[in-house]
């Protein structure tokens, strides 16, 4: 998901709509905005579909006045799947004795099921099936006197990954979980302030990037000032390495580094680790493109767009049902026959999850007359599900959970298949010495099975680590 908030500008909701549009790659099922103006109180609009299809209509935007607003773009990892109910669309809202509060959450809480059971037993009435709603109910039960303090109380009880943006009538609040699994950045816009999942959200509104919210930090912005709090016990940062590989936009800056540059460097590392004789390096667009550029550069093999992407189709992985995903590949990608015919082709993609994409693409490339197909993957084999906000399927559906690299090669029917090593990936992400096995610098659980936060709800349901 993606979260965005602005305070201290007129018509804040317009800025939020733009910010969410820039974060659309983080969630395409639905979007919501809450604003507040002193005369009318809180206003809320939640809609299915793209930001641009709803939050550009003047008649709708007029219903969201005021100098403070937050928003959310949703992709379902927790809560209802497929047919997302509108009640699961954020921001969520709670009315407390000291006033109202809206929250927008990116990430996934790993103890939400247990918390929900407990809260329901003690009288909470849940409105949605979303893990994030726990935060509102925990806030309601807190005895603290301010909303920021209640939010701290609530977030000390939840486990897992969260970048949360909250707003009251006057305050904009941003928090990252102690490990900082999901991103969140602070920007300056005119006399006001903005919080965004990624820096690309700041760019679109002409905000200046100030800094990242640190892992375990809460910022409370009021009266034009930013106050920093440390509600949690200190911990070592474990940012999601898959944000670097796929999830974030390539024009964003993460940890002081360009995501594009990291991805290009993954391609360079891959070319060193897994060279092959070939005539053409093609990305599987768009997610494989920067790595393919790096691979081509390092190997000296010409780069070409052998697969063309229809720009009017979104991210296929993010389509929640198998059927749509299967169709998705053909709807989205087509082969550039004139370029491919007769050539030995290196195809570079970001990841192999179920193998659906790779299988379809291999067929399309061979039908177009390619002489050989070599897959190079910009992440290690995805062998473990993510419980922190990226929608990987259950373990049994992950190709790499039950197959070796060579078995996957045969299953996909390609001439060769190689994944970047975990160390190679860390080097590309700026860790010159690779992964520190005693204290890994990133979360990489979907590749290593090393979960930085025990997935309590899943363990209770019988998941074996
Ligand atoms: P597959 O077809 O193997 O199941 O999925 C791999 C494709 O899904 C890749 O092309 C990748 O770009 C895309 N992808 C999109 N979202 C995700 C995600 O959340 N996780 C992973 N691992 N791959 C994703
Ligand atoms: Fe990111 Fe993978 Fe960790 Fe999930 S398990 S947070 S996708 S690195
Ligand atoms: Mg892809």
CSV table of C-alpha atoms and ligand atoms in Angstrom, one decimal:
chain,number,residue,atom,x,y,z
A,1,UNK,CA,0.0,0.0,0.0
A,2,UNK,CA,0.9,3.7,-0.2
A,3,UNK,CA,0.3,6.4,2.3
A,4,UNK,CA,0.4,10.2,1.9
A,5,UNK,CA,-0.4,13.2,4.1
A,6,UNK,CA,-0.1,17.0,4.0
A,7,UNK,CA,-0.6,19.8,6.5
A,8,UNK,CA,-0.4,23.5,6.3
A,9,UNK,CA,-1.4,24.2,2.7
A,10,UNK,CA,-4.8,25.2,1.3
A,11,UNK,CA,-6.8,22.4,-0.2
A,12,UNK,CA,-4.6,19.7,1.2
A,13,UNK,CA,-6.7,17.0,-0.3
A,14,UNK,CA,-5.6,18.0,-3.8
A,15,UNK,CA,-2.0,17.5,-2.8
A,16,UNK,CA,-2.9,14.2,-1.3
A,17,UNK,CA,-4.6,13.1,-4.5
A,18,UNK,CA,-1.5,13.9,-6.5
A,19,UNK,CA,0.8,12.2,-4.0
A,20,UNK,CA,-1.4,9.1,-4.1
A,21,UNK,CA,-1.3,9.1,-7.9
A,22,UNK,CA,2.5,9.0,-7.7
A,23,UNK,CA,2.2,6.1,-5.3
A,24,UNK,CA,-0.3,4.2,-7.4
A,25,UNK,CA,2.2,1.4,-8.1
A,26,UNK,CA,1.9,0.5,-4.4
A,27,UNK,CA,-1.8,-0.3,-4.6
A,28,UNK,CA,-4.4,-0.2,-7.3
A,29,UNK,CA,-7.5,-1.7,-5.9
A,30,UNK,CA,-8.9,1.4,-4.1
A,31,UNK,CA,-8.0,4.7,-2.6
A,32,UNK,CA,-9.3,7.0,0.1
A,33,UNK,CA,-8.7,10.5,1.4
A,34,UNK,CA,-9.7,12.1,4.7
A,35,UNK,CA,-9.5,15.9,5.2
A,36,UNK,CA,-10.4,18.3,7.9
A,37,UNK,CA,-11.5,21.9,7.8
A,38,UNK,CA,-12.4,24.0,10.9
A,39,UNK,CA,-15.8,24.9,9.6
A,40,UNK,CA,-17.0,21.5,8.5
A,41,UNK,CA,-15.0,19.0,10.5
A,42,UNK,CA,-13.8,15.7,9.0
A,43,UNK,CA,-14.5,14.7,5.5
A,44,UNK,CA,-13.9,11.3,3.9
A,45,UNK,CA,-14.1,9.7,0.5
A,46,UNK,CA,-13.2,6.1,-0.3
A,47,UNK,CA,-13.4,4.7,-3.8
A,48,UNK,CA,-12.5,1.6,-5.7
A,49,UNK,CA,-10.1,1.9,-8.6
A,50,UNK,CA,-7.3,4.2,-9.6
A,51,UNK,CA,-6.8,7.6,-8.0
A,52,UNK,CA,-7.0,9.4,-11.3
A,53,UNK,CA,-10.5,7.9,-12.0
A,54,UNK,CA,-12.0,9.4,-8.8
A,55,UNK,CA,-9.9,12.0,-7.2
A,56,UNK,CA,-9.6,14.3,-10.2
A,57,UNK,CA,-13.3,15.2,-10.4
A,58,UNK,CA,-13.8,18.7,-9.1
A,59,UNK,CA,-17.3,17.8,-7.7
A,60,UNK,CA,-15.7,15.1,-5.6
A,61,UNK,CA,-12.6,17.1,-4.5
A,62,UNK,CA,-14.8,20.0,-3.3
A,63,UNK,CA,-16.2,17.6,-0.7
A,64,UNK,CA,-12.6,17.3,0.8
A,65,UNK,CA,-11.8,20.9,1.9
A,66,UNK,CA,-9.2,22.0,4.5
A,67,UNK,CA,-5.5,22.5,5.3
A,68,UNK,CA,-4.9,19.0,6.4
A,69,UNK,CA,-5.5,15.6,4.7
A,70,UNK,CA,-4.2,12.1,4.5
A,71,UNK,CA,-4.7,9.3,2.0
A,72,UNK,CA,-4.1,5.7,1.2
A,73,UNK,CA,-3.9,3.5,-1.9
A,74,UNK,CA,-4.8,-0.1,-1.2
A,75,UNK,CA,-3.6,-3.4,-2.3
A,76,UNK,CA,-5.0,-6.3,-0.3
A,77,UNK,CA,-2.5,-8.3,1.6
A,78,UNK,CA,-4.6,-8.7,4.7
A,79,UNK,CA,-8.3,-8.4,5.1
A,80,UNK,CA,-10.6,-9.3,2.3
A,81,UNK,CA,-9.1,-10.5,-1.0
A,82,UNK,CA,-10.3,-10.2,-4.5
A,83,UNK,CA,-13.6,-8.4,-4.0
A,84,UNK,CA,-12.3,-5.8,-1.6
A,85,UNK,CA,-15.2,-4.4,0.4
A,86,UNK,CA,-15.4,-0.6,0.6
A,87,UNK,CA,-15.4,-0.9,4.4
A,88,UNK,CA,-11.8,-2.3,4.1
A,89,UNK,CA,-10.6,0.8,2.2
A,90,UNK,CA,-8.5,3.2,4.3
A,91,UNK,CA,-8.1,5.8,5.9
A,92,UNK,CA,-9.9,4.4,9.0
A,93,UNK,CA,-11.5,6.9,11.4
A,94,UNK,CA,-12.1,6.9,15.1
A,95,UNK,CA,-13.9,9.4,17.3
A,96,UNK,CA,-12.4,9.7,20.8
A,97,UNK,CA,-13.1,11.9,23.7
A,98,UNK,CA,-10.4,14.3,22.6
A,99,UNK,CA,-11.5,14.4,19.0
A,100,UNK,CA,-11.4,12.4,15.8
A,101,UNK,CA,-8.4,10.7,14.2
A,102,UNK,CA,-7.9,9.1,10.8
A,103,UNK,CA,-5.2,6.6,10.1
A,104,UNK,CA,-3.6,5.1,7.0
A,105,UNK,CA,-1.4,2.1,7.3
A,106,UNK,CA,1.2,0.5,5.0
A,107,UNK,CA,2.5,-2.8,6.0
A,108,UNK,CA,1.0,-5.8,7.7
A,109,UNK,CA,0.5,-6.6,11.4
A,110,UNK,CA,1.6,-10.1,12.2
A,111,UNK,CA,-0.4,-10.4,15.5
A,112,UNK,CA,-3.6,-8.8,14.2
A,113,UNK,CA,-5.8,-11.9,14.4
A,114,UNK,CA,-4.9,-12.5,18.1
A,115,UNK,CA,-5.5,-8.8,18.8
A,116,UNK,CA,-8.8,-8.7,17.0
A,117,UNK,CA,-10.0,-11.8,19.0
A,118,UNK,CA,-9.0,-10.1,22.3
A,119,UNK,CA,-10.5,-6.8,21.3
A,120,UNK,CA,-13.8,-8.3,20.2
A,121,UNK,CA,-14.0,-10.2,23.5
A,122,UNK,CA,-13.6,-7.0,25.3
A,123,UNK,CA,-16.4,-5.2,23.4
A,124,UNK,CA,-14.8,-3.7,20.3
A,125,UNK,CA,-17.1,-3.6,17.2
A,126,UNK,CA,-15.0,-4.1,14.1
A,127,UNK,CA,-16.2,-2.5,10.9
A,128,UNK,CA,-13.7,-4.1,8.4
A,129,UNK,CA,-11.7,-7.3,7.9
A,130,UNK,CA,-8.5,-5.3,7.8
A,131,UNK,CA,-5.6,-5.9,10.2
A,132,UNK,CA,-5.1,-2.1,10.4
A,133,UNK,CA,-8.4,-1.5,12.1
A,134,UNK,CA,-6.9,-3.0,15.3
A,135,UNK,CA,-4.9,0.2,15.7
A,136,UNK,CA,-8.1,2.3,16.1
A,137,UNK,CA,-9.6,0.0,18.7
A,138,UNK,CA,-6.4,-0.2,20.6
A,139,UNK,CA,-6.4,3.6,20.6
A,140,UNK,CA,-9.9,3.7,21.9
A,141,UNK,CA,-8.9,1.5,24.9
A,142,UNK,CA,-5.9,3.6,25.8
A,143,UNK,CA,-6.2,5.9,28.8
A,144,UNK,CA,-3.7,8.5,27.5
A,145,UNK,CA,-4.9,12.1,27.1
A,146,UNK,CA,-3.7,12.9,23.6
A,147,UNK,CA,-4.2,11.2,20.4
A,148,UNK,CA,-0.5,11.0,19.7
A,149,UNK,CA,0.0,9.2,23.0
A,150,UNK,CA,-2.9,6.9,22.3
A,151,UNK,CA,-1.4,6.0,19.0
A,152,UNK,CA,1.9,5.2,20.7
A,153,UNK,CA,0.1,2.9,23.1
A,154,UNK,CA,-1.6,1.2,20.3
A,155,UNK,CA,1.5,0.7,18.2
A,156,UNK,CA,3.4,-0.7,21.1
A,157,UNK,CA,0.9,-3.6,21.2
A,158,UNK,CA,1.0,-4.4,17.5
A,159,UNK,CA,3.8,-6.5,15.8
A,160,UNK,CA,5.0,-6.6,12.3
A,161,UNK,CA,5.5,-3.9,9.7
A,162,UNK,CA,3.9,-0.5,9.8
A,163,UNK,CA,4.4,2.9,8.3
A,164,UNK,CA,1.4,4.8,9.6
A,165,UNK,CA,0.2,8.3,8.8
A,166,UNK,CA,-2.5,9.7,11.2
A,167,UNK,CA,-4.2,13.0,11.4
A,168,UNK,CA,-6.3,14.9,14.0
A,169,UNK,CA,-7.9,18.3,13.5
A,170,UNK,CA,-4.6,20.0,13.7
A,171,UNK,CA,-1.8,17.4,13.8
A,172,UNK,CA,-0.2,15.3,11.1
A,173,UNK,CA,1.6,12.2,12.5
A,174,UNK,CA,3.9,9.8,10.9
A,175,UNK,CA,5.4,6.6,12.4
A,176,UNK,CA,7.6,3.7,11.3
A,177,UNK,CA,7.8,0.4,13.1
A,178,UNK,CA,11.0,-0.3,15.0
A,179,UNK,CA,12.6,-2.2,12.2
A,180,UNK,CA,11.5,0.3,9.5
A,181,UNK,CA,10.3,-2.4,7.2
A,182,UNK,CA,8.3,-0.1,5.0
A,183,UNK,CA,9.4,3.3,3.8
A,184,UNK,CA,8.2,6.8,4.9
A,185,UNK,CA,9.6,10.2,4.1
A,186,UNK,CA,9.2,13.8,5.2
A,187,UNK,CA,9.0,16.7,2.8
A,188,UNK,CA,8.5,20.5,2.9
A,189,UNK,CA,5.8,22.0,0.7
A,190,UNK,CA,5.6,25.8,0.9
A,191,UNK,CA,5.0,26.6,4.6
A,192,UNK,CA,3.5,23.1,5.1
A,193,UNK,CA,4.8,19.6,5.5
A,194,UNK,CA,4.2,16.3,3.7
A,195,UNK,CA,4.6,12.7,4.6
A,196,UNK,CA,4.9,10.1,1.8
A,197,UNK,CA,5.7,6.4,1.4
A,198,UNK,CA,8.3,7.3,-1.2
A,199,UNK,CA,10.1,10.4,-2.5
A,200,UNK,CA,8.3,10.2,-5.8
A,201,UNK,CA,5.2,11.4,-4.0
A,202,UNK,CA,7.0,14.5,-2.9
A,203,UNK,CA,8.3,15.2,-6.3
A,204,UNK,CA,4.9,15.3,-7.9
A,205,UNK,CA,3.7,18.1,-5.6
A,206,UNK,CA,6.9,20.1,-5.8
A,207,UNK,CA,7.8,19.3,-2.2
A,208,UNK,CA,11.4,19.3,-1.1
A,209,UNK,CA,12.7,16.0,0.4
A,210,UNK,CA,13.8,16.7,4.0
A,211,UNK,CA,14.6,13.2,5.3
A,212,UNK,CA,13.3,9.7,6.0
A,213,UNK,CA,11.3,9.1,9.1
A,214,UNK,CA,13.7,6.8,11.0
A,215,UNK,CA,12.9,3.2,12.0
A,216,UNK,CA,11.0,3.4,15.3
A,217,UNK,CA,10.4,7.1,15.0
A,218,UNK,CA,7.2,9.1,15.4
A,219,UNK,CA,7.0,12.6,14.1
A,220,UNK,CA,4.2,14.9,15.2
A,221,UNK,CA,3.7,17.9,13.1
A,222,UNK,CA,1.7,20.8,14.5
A,223,UNK,CA,1.7,24.6,14.1
A,224,UNK,CA,4.3,24.3,11.4
A,225,UNK,CA,6.8,22.4,13.6
A,226,UNK,CA,8.0,18.8,13.5
A,227,UNK,CA,8.6,17.0,16.8
A,228,UNK,CA,10.3,13.7,16.9
A,229,UNK,CA,9.4,11.0,19.4
A,230,UNK,CA,10.9,7.5,20.1
A,231,UNK,CA,8.0,5.3,21.3
A,232,UNK,CA,9.7,2.0,21.0
A,233,UNK,CA,12.7,0.1,22.3
A,234,UNK,CA,15.6,0.7,19.9
A,235,UNK,CA,16.2,-2.0,17.3
A,236,UNK,CA,18.4,-2.5,14.3
A,237,UNK,CA,16.8,-1.5,11.1
A,238,UNK,CA,15.6,-4.2,8.7
A,239,UNK,CA,14.2,-2.4,5.7
A,240,UNK,CA,12.4,-4.6,3.1
A,241,UNK,CA,15.0,-5.4,0.4
A,242,UNK,CA,12.2,-6.3,-2.0
A,243,UNK,CA,11.3,-2.6,-2.0
A,244,UNK,CA,14.7,-2.1,-3.6
A,245,UNK,CA,14.1,-4.9,-6.2
A,246,UNK,CA,10.5,-4.3,-7.2
A,247,UNK,CA,8.0,-2.5,-5.0
A,248,UNK,CA,9.3,1.1,-4.9
A,249,UNK,CA,9.3,3.3,-8.0
A,250,UNK,CA,12.8,3.5,-9.6
A,251,UNK,CA,12.8,7.3,-9.4
A,252,UNK,CA,12.5,7.2,-5.6
A,253,UNK,CA,15.4,7.5,-3.2
A,254,UNK,CA,15.7,4.9,-0.5
A,255,UNK,CA,18.3,5.1,2.2
A,256,UNK,CA,20.1,7.9,0.4
A,257,UNK,CA,20.4,5.8,-2.8
A,258,UNK,CA,18.5,5.9,-6.1
A,259,UNK,CA,16.3,2.8,-6.5
A,260,UNK,CA,17.1,2.9,-10.2
A,261,UNK,CA,20.8,2.8,-9.5
A,262,UNK,CA,20.4,-0.1,-7.1
A,263,UNK,CA,18.4,-2.0,-9.7
A,264,UNK,CA,20.9,-1.2,-12.5
A,265,UNK,CA,23.6,-2.5,-10.2
A,266,UNK,CA,21.7,-5.7,-9.5
A,267,UNK,CA,22.0,-6.3,-13.3
A,268,UNK,CA,25.7,-5.6,-13.2
A,269,UNK,CA,26.2,-8.1,-10.3
A,270,UNK,CA,24.0,-10.7,-12.2
A,271,UNK,CA,26.1,-10.3,-15.3
A,272,UNK,CA,29.2,-11.1,-13.2
A,273,UNK,CA,27.7,-14.0,-11.3
A,274,UNK,CA,25.8,-15.5,-14.2
A,275,UNK,CA,27.3,-14.7,-17.6
A,276,UNK,CA,26.0,-16.3,-20.8
A,277,UNK,CA,26.7,-16.1,-24.5
A,278,UNK,CA,23.9,-14.4,-26.2
A,279,UNK,CA,22.8,-11.8,-28.8
A,280,UNK,CA,20.3,-9.7,-27.0
A,281,UNK,CA,19.4,-8.6,-23.4
A,282,UNK,CA,15.7,-7.9,-23.0
A,283,UNK,CA,13.9,-6.7,-19.9
A,284,UNK,CA,10.6,-8.0,-18.9
A,285,UNK,CA,9.1,-4.5,-18.6
A,286,UNK,CA,8.8,-2.5,-16.5
A,287,UNK,CA,10.0,-4.3,-13.4
A,288,UNK,CA,13.1,-5.9,-15.1
A,289,UNK,CA,14.2,-2.9,-17.1
A,290,UNK,CA,16.9,-1.2,-14.9
A,291,UNK,CA,18.5,-4.6,-14.1
A,292,UNK,CA,18.5,-5.5,-17.8
A,293,UNK,CA,20.3,-2.2,-18.6
A,294,UNK,CA,22.9,-3.1,-16.0
A,295,UNK,CA,23.3,-6.6,-17.3
A,296,UNK,CA,23.7,-5.4,-20.9
A,297,UNK,CA,26.2,-2.8,-19.9
A,298,UNK,CA,28.3,-5.2,-17.9
A,299,UNK,CA,28.2,-8.1,-20.3
A,300,UNK,CA,28.6,-6.0,-23.5
A,301,UNK,CA,25.6,-7.8,-25.0
A,302,UNK,CA,23.3,-5.3,-26.9
A,303,UNK,CA,20.1,-4.2,-25.0
A,304,UNK,CA,16.8,-4.3,-26.8
A,305,UNK,CA,13.1,-4.0,-26.0
A,306,UNK,CA,12.1,-7.5,-27.1
A,307,UNK,CA,9.0,-7.3,-25.1
A,308,UNK,CA,6.6,-4.4,-25.3
A,309,UNK,CA,4.3,-3.5,-22.5
A,310,UNK,CA,0.9,-2.1,-22.9
A,311,UNK,CA,1.0,1.0,-20.7
A,312,UNK,CA,-2.7,0.9,-19.9
A,313,UNK,CA,-2.5,-2.3,-17.8
A,314,UNK,CA,-1.4,-2.1,-14.2
A,315,UNK,CA,0.8,-4.4,-12.2
A,316,UNK,CA,-0.3,-8.0,-12.9
A,317,UNK,CA,1.0,-9.5,-9.7
A,318,UNK,CA,-1.1,-7.2,-7.7
A,319,UNK,CA,-4.4,-8.5,-9.3
A,320,UNK,CA,-5.7,-10.6,-6.5
A,321,UNK,CA,-7.1,-13.6,-8.4
A,322,UNK,CA,-5.3,-16.3,-10.3
A,323,UNK,CA,-7.5,-16.0,-13.3
A,324,UNK,CA,-7.0,-12.3,-13.8
A,325,UNK,CA,-3.3,-12.8,-13.3
A,326,UNK,CA,-3.1,-15.5,-16.0
A,327,UNK,CA,-4.8,-13.4,-18.5
A,328,UNK,CA,-2.8,-10.4,-17.3
A,329,UNK,CA,0.4,-11.5,-18.9
A,330,UNK,CA,-1.0,-11.5,-22.4
A,331,UNK,CA,-3.0,-8.4,-21.9
A,332,UNK,CA,0.1,-6.6,-20.7
A,333,UNK,CA,3.0,-7.9,-22.6
A,334,UNK,CA,3.7,-8.7,-26.3
A,335,UNK,CA,6.8,-9.8,-28.2
A,336,UNK,CA,8.6,-7.6,-30.6
A,337,UNK,CA,9.1,-10.3,-33.2
A,338,UNK,CA,11.3,-8.3,-35.6
A,339,UNK,CA,13.9,-7.9,-32.9
A,340,UNK,CA,13.8,-11.4,-31.3
A,341,UNK,CA,13.6,-13.8,-34.3
A,342,UNK,CA,16.7,-16.0,-34.6
A,343,UNK,CA,18.4,-14.5,-31.5
A,344,UNK,CA,19.8,-16.0,-28.3
A,345,UNK,CA,17.9,-13.9,-25.8
A,346,UNK,CA,18.7,-13.1,-22.2
A,347,UNK,CA,15.5,-12.1,-20.4
A,348,UNK,CA,15.8,-10.2,-17.2
A,349,UNK,CA,12.9,-10.0,-14.7
A,350,UNK,CA,12.8,-8.9,-11.1
A,351,UNK,CA,11.4,-12.1,-9.5
A,352,UNK,CA,9.9,-15.5,-10.1
A,353,UNK,CA,7.1,-16.2,-7.7
A,354,UNK,CA,4.6,-18.7,-9.0
A,355,UNK,CA,6.4,-18.8,-12.4
A,356,UNK,CA,3.2,-17.8,-14.3
A,357,UNK,CA,4.8,-14.7,-15.9
A,358,UNK,CA,8.1,-16.5,-16.8
A,359,UNK,CA,6.3,-19.5,-18.4
A,360,UNK,CA,4.0,-17.3,-20.6
A,361,UNK,CA,6.9,-15.0,-21.6
A,362,UNK,CA,9.1,-18.0,-22.6
A,363,UNK,CA,6.3,-19.3,-24.8
A,364,UNK,CA,5.8,-16.0,-26.5
A,365,UNK,CA,9.5,-15.5,-27.1
A,366,UNK,CA,9.9,-19.0,-28.6
A,367,UNK,CA,6.8,-18.5,-30.8
A,368,UNK,CA,8.5,-15.4,-32.1
A,369,UNK,CA,11.4,-17.4,-33.3
A,370,UNK,CA,14.1,-16.9,-30.6
A,371,UNK,CA,17.0,-19.4,-30.9
A,372,UNK,CA,17.6,-19.6,-27.1
A,373,UNK,CA,16.0,-18.2,-24.0
A,374,UNK,CA,18.1,-17.5,-20.8
A,375,UNK,CA,16.4,-16.1,-17.8
A,376,UNK,CA,18.3,-13.9,-15.3
A,377,UNK,CA,16.4,-12.9,-12.2
A,378,UNK,CA,17.1,-9.7,-10.2
A,379,UNK,CA,16.3,-11.3,-6.9
A,380,UNK,CA,17.1,-14.7,-5.2
A,381,UNK,CA,14.5,-17.4,-5.4
A,382,UNK,CA,11.3,-16.4,-3.6
A,383,UNK,CA,11.0,-19.5,-1.3
A,384,UNK,CA,9.1,-17.9,1.6
A,385,UNK,CA,5.9,-15.9,1.9
A,386,UNK,CA,6.0,-12.3,3.1
A,387,UNK,CA,4.0,-11.4,6.2
A,388,UNK,CA,4.9,-7.8,6.2
A,389,UNK,CA,2.8,-6.3,3.5
A,390,UNK,CA,3.9,-7.8,0.2
A,391,UNK,CA,1.4,-10.2,-1.2
A,392,UNK,CA,3.3,-13.3,-1.8
A,393,UNK,CA,1.2,-16.5,-2.1
A,394,UNK,CA,1.3,-19.3,0.5
A,395,UNK,CA,4.4,-21.4,0.5
A,396,UNK,CA,3.0,-24.3,-1.5
A,397,UNK,CA,2.4,-22.0,-4.5
A,398,UNK,CA,6.0,-20.6,-4.6
A,399,UNK,CA,8.0,-22.3,-7.2
A,400,UNK,CA,11.2,-22.0,-5.3
A,401,UNK,CA,9.7,-23.6,-2.2
A,402,UNK,CA,9.7,-27.0,-3.7
A,403,UNK,CA,12.2,-26.8,-6.6
A,404,UNK,CA,15.9,-26.3,-7.1
A,405,UNK,CA,17.2,-23.8,-9.6
A,406,UNK,CA,17.6,-26.6,-12.2
A,407,UNK,CA,14.2,-28.0,-11.6
A,408,UNK,CA,12.7,-24.5,-12.1
A,409,UNK,CA,14.7,-24.2,-15.3
A,410,UNK,CA,13.2,-27.4,-16.6
A,411,UNK,CA,9.7,-26.5,-15.4
A,412,UNK,CA,9.9,-23.2,-17.2
A,413,UNK,CA,11.4,-24.8,-20.2
A,414,UNK,CA,14.3,-22.3,-20.7
A,415,UNK,CA,17.9,-22.9,-21.8
A,416,UNK,CA,19.2,-21.5,-18.6
A,417,UNK,CA,17.9,-19.8,-15.4
A,418,UNK,CA,20.0,-18.0,-12.8
A,419,UNK,CA,19.0,-15.8,-9.8
A,420,UNK,CA,21.2,-13.2,-8.2
A,421,UNK,CA,22.8,-14.4,-4.9
A,422,UNK,CA,21.7,-12.8,-1.7
A,423,UNK,CA,25.2,-11.3,-1.3
A,424,UNK,CA,25.1,-9.9,-4.8
A,425,UNK,CA,21.8,-8.3,-4.0
A,426,UNK,CA,23.1,-6.7,-0.8
A,427,UNK,CA,26.2,-5.4,-2.7
A,428,UNK,CA,23.9,-3.9,-5.3
A,429,UNK,CA,21.9,-2.3,-2.5
A,430,UNK,CA,25.1,-0.5,-1.2
A,431,UNK,CA,26.4,-3.1,1.3
A,432,UNK,CA,29.9,-3.6,-0.1
A,433,UNK,CA,30.6,-6.6,2.1
A,434,UNK,CA,27.3,-8.3,1.2
A,435,UNK,CA,24.9,-9.7,3.8
A,436,UNK,CA,26.0,-9.8,7.4
A,437,UNK,CA,24.7,-13.2,8.5
A,438,UNK,CA,24.9,-12.3,12.2
A,439,UNK,CA,22.9,-9.1,11.8
A,440,UNK,CA,21.4,-8.8,8.3
A,441,UNK,CA,21.0,-5.2,7.2
A,442,UNK,CA,17.7,-5.8,5.5
A,443,UNK,CA,14.6,-7.9,5.8
A,444,UNK,CA,15.0,-10.7,3.2
A,445,UNK,CA,12.7,-13.3,4.7
A,446,UNK,CA,11.0,-14.1,1.4
A,447,UNK,CA,14.4,-15.2,0.1
A,448,UNK,CA,16.1,-16.5,3.3
A,449,UNK,CA,13.3,-17.6,5.5
A,450,UNK,CA,14.9,-15.5,8.2
A,451,UNK,CA,11.9,-13.6,9.6
A,452,UNK,CA,12.9,-10.5,11.7
A,453,UNK,CA,9.5,-10.5,13.4
A,454,UNK,CA,7.9,-13.9,14.3
A,455,UNK,CA,4.7,-14.1,12.3
A,456,UNK,CA,2.6,-14.9,15.4
A,457,UNK,CA,-0.8,-15.3,13.7
A,458,UNK,CA,0.6,-17.6,11.0
A,459,UNK,CA,2.5,-19.7,13.5
A,460,UNK,CA,-0.7,-20.2,15.4
A,461,UNK,CA,-2.3,-21.4,12.2
A,462,UNK,CA,0.4,-24.0,11.7
A,463,UNK,CA,2.9,-22.2,9.5
A,464,UNK,CA,6.3,-23.8,9.8
A,465,UNK,CA,9.4,-21.7,9.6
B,1,LIG,P1,5.0,-14.9,-11.1
B,1,LIG,O1,4.4,-14.8,-12.4
B,1,LIG,O2,6.3,-15.7,-11.1
B,1,LIG,O3,4.1,-15.5,-10.1
B,1,LIG,O4,5.3,-13.5,-10.5
B,1,LIG,C1,6.5,-12.8,-10.9
B,1,LIG,C2,6.1,-11.5,-11.5
B,1,LIG,O5,5.3,-10.8,-10.6
B,1,LIG,C3,7.3,-10.6,-11.8
B,1,LIG,O6,7.2,-10.2,-13.1
B,1,LIG,C4,7.2,-9.4,-10.9
B,1,LIG,O7,7.5,-8.3,-11.6
B,1,LIG,C5,5.8,-9.4,-10.5
B,1,LIG,N1,5.6,-9.1,-9.1
B,1,LIG,C6,4.7,-8.1,-8.9
B,1,LIG,N2,4.4,-8.0,-7.6
B,1,LIG,C7,5.1,-8.8,-7.0
B,1,LIG,C8,5.2,-9.1,-5.6
B,1,LIG,O8,4.6,-8.5,-4.7
B,1,LIG,N3,6.1,-10.1,-5.3
B,1,LIG,C9,6.8,-10.6,-6.2
B,1,LIG,N4,7.7,-11.5,-5.8
B,1,LIG,N5,6.7,-10.4,-7.5
B,1,LIG,C10,5.9,-9.5,-7.9
B,2,LIG,FE1,10.2,-7.4,2.0
B,2,LIG,FE2,10.5,-10.0,1.5
B,2,LIG,FE3,10.8,-9.0,4.0
B,2,LIG,FE4,8.4,-9.1,2.9
B,2,LIG,S1,9.6,-10.8,3.5
B,2,LIG,S2,9.3,-7.4,4.0
B,2,LIG,S3,8.9,-8.7,0.7
B,2,LIG,S4,12.0,-8.6,2.1
B,3,LIG,MG1,7.1,-8.0,-13.7
